[in-house]
mmCIF file of C-alpha atoms in Angstrom:
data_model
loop_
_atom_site.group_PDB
_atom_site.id
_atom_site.type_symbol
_atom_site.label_atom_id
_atom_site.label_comp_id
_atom_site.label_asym_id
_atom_site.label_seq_id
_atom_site.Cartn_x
_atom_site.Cartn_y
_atom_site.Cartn_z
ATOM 1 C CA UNK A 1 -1.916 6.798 -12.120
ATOM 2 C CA UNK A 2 -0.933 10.234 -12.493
ATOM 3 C CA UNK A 3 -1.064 13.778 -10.930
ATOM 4 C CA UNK A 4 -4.030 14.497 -12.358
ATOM 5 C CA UNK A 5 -5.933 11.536 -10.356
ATOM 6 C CA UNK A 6 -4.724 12.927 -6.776
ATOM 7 C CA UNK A 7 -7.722 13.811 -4.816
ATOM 8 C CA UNK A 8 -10.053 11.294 -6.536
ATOM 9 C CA UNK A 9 -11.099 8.204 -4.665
ATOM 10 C CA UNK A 10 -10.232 4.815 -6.200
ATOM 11 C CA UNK A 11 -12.450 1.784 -5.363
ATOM 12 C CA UNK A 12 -10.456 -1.468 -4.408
ATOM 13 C CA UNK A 13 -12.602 -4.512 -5.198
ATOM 14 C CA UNK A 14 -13.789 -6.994 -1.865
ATOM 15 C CA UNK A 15 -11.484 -9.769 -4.078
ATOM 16 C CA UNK A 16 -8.548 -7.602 -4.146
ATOM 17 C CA UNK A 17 -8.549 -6.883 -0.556
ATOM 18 C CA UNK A 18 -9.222 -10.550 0.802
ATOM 19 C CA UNK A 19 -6.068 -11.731 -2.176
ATOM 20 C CA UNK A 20 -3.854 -8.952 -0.568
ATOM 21 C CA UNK A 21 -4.668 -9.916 2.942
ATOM 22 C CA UNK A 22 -5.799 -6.477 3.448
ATOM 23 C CA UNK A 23 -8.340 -7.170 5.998
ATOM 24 C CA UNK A 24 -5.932 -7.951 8.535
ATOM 25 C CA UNK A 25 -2.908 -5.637 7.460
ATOM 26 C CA UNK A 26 -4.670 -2.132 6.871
ATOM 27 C CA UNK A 27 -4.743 0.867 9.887
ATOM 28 C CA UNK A 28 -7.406 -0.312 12.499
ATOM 29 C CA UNK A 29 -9.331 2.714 11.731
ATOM 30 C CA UNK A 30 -9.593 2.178 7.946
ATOM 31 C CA UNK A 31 -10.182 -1.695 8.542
ATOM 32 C CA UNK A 32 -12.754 -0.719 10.277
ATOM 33 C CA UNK A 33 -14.795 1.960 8.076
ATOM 34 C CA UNK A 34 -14.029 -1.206 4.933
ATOM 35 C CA UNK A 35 -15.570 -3.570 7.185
ATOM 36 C CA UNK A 36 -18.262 -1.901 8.119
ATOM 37 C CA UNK A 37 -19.147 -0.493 4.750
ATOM 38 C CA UNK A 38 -18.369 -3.397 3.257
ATOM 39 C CA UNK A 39 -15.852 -1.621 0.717
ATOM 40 C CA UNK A 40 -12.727 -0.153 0.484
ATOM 41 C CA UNK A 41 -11.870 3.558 -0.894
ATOM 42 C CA UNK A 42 -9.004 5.674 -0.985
ATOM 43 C CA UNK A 43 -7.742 8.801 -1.584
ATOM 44 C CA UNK A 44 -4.972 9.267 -4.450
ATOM 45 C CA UNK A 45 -2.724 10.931 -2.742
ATOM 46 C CA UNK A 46 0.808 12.320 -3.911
ATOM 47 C CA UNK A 47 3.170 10.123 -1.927
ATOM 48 C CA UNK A 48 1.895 7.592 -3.760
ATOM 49 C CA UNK A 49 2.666 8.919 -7.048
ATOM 50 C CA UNK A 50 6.117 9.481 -5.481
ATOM 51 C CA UNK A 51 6.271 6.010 -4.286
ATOM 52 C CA UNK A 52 5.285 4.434 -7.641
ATOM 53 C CA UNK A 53 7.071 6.510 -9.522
ATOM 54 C CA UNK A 54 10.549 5.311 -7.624
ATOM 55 C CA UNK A 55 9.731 1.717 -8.415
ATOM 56 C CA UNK A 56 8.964 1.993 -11.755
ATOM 57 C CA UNK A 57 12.408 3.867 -12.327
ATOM 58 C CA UNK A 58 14.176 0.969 -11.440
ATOM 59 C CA UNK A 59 15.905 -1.390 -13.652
ATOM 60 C CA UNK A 60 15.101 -4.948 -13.226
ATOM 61 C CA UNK A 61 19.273 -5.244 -13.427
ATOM 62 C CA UNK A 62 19.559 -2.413 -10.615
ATOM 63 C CA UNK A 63 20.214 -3.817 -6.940
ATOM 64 C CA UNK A 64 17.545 -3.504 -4.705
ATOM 65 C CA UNK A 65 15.696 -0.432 -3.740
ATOM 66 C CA UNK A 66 14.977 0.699 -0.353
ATOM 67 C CA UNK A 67 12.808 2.778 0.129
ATOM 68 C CA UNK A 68 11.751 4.452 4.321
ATOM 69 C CA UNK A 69 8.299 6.313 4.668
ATOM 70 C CA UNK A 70 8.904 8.595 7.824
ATOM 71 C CA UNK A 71 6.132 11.176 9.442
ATOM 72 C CA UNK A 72 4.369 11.532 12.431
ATOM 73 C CA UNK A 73 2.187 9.417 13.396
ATOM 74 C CA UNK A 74 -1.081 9.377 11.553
ATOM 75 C CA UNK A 75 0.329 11.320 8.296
ATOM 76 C CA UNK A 76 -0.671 8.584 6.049
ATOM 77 C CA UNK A 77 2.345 6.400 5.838
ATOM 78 C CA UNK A 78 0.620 2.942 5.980
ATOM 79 C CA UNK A 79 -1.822 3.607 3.548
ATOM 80 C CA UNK A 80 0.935 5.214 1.383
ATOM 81 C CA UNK A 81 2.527 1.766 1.785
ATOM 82 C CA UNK A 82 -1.021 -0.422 1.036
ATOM 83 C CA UNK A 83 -1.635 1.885 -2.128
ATOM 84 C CA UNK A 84 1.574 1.409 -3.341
ATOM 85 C CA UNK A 85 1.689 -2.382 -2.635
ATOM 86 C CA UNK A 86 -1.819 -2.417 -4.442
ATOM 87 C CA UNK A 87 -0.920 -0.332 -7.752
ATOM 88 C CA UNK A 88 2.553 -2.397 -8.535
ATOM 89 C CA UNK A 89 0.877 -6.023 -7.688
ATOM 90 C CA UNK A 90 -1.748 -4.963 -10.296
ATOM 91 C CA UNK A 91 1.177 -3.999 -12.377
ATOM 92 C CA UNK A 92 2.283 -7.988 -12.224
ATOM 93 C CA UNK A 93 4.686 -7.532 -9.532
ATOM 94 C CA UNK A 94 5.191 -9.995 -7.109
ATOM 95 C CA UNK A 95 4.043 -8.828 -3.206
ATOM 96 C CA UNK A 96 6.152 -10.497 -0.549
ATOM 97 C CA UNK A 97 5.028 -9.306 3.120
ATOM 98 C CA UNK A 98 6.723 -10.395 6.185
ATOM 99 C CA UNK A 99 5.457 -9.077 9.495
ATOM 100 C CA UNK A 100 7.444 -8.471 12.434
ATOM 101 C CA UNK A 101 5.762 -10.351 14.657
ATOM 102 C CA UNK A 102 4.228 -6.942 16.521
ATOM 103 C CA UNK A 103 0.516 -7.076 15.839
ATOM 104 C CA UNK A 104 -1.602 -4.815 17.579
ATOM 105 C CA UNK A 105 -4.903 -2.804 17.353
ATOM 106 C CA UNK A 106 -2.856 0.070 17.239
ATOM 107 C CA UNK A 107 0.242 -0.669 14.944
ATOM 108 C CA UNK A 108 1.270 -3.309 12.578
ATOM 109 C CA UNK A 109 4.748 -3.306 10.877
ATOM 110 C CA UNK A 110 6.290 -5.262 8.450
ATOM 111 C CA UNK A 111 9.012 -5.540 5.731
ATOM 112 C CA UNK A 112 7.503 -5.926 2.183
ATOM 113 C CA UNK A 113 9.523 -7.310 -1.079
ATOM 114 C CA UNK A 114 7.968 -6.025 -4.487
ATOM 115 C CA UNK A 115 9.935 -7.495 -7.699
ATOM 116 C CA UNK A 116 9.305 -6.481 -10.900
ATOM 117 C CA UNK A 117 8.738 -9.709 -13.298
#
């Protein structure tokens, strides 16, 4: 991924979605339209670049990165978060999610581990 893919829409595969657990995780809004359509596209969208492009700068021998999304609500930081997730495990990195415990129709947080292999 690049700059020069933001604004284009990138189709994520039924398989991918049901692996990833997506279903279940994603904004109740967008789970719903992928449901209901029966498919799931996104918007490239800059943050995501910028997300990506933090990961892949750091050494496997570095300590671990944090990383915090912040906005107001609805700004896109959850499917910043699933994009990134997405692009990296297709990279071969390992996807660890651990939910807080707090699911809701409204919100859904967790803490996810992504390591480079």
């Amino acid at each position: 991924m690049s700059s020069a893919d933001f604004g284009k829409l990138y189709q994520v595969s039924n398989e991918d979605i049901d692996t990833l657990y997506y279903r279940n995780m994603l904004p109740p809004k967008f789970r719903k339209q992928v449901d209901t359509l029966d498919e799931c596209v996104w918007l490239y969208r800059r943050p995501t670049l910028e997300a990506t492009n933090c990961l892949k700068a750091v050494g496997v021998n570095v300590p671990n990165l944090r990383m915090v999304l912040w906005g107001r609500w609805g700004t896109g930081k959850s499917m910043t978060v699933f994009q990134t997730i997405y692009y990296v495990w297709k990279q071969g990195w390992i996807v660890l999610t651990i939910p807080n415990g707090e699911f809701s129709e409204k919100t859904w947080s967790c803490i996810t581990f992504l390591e480079r292999i």
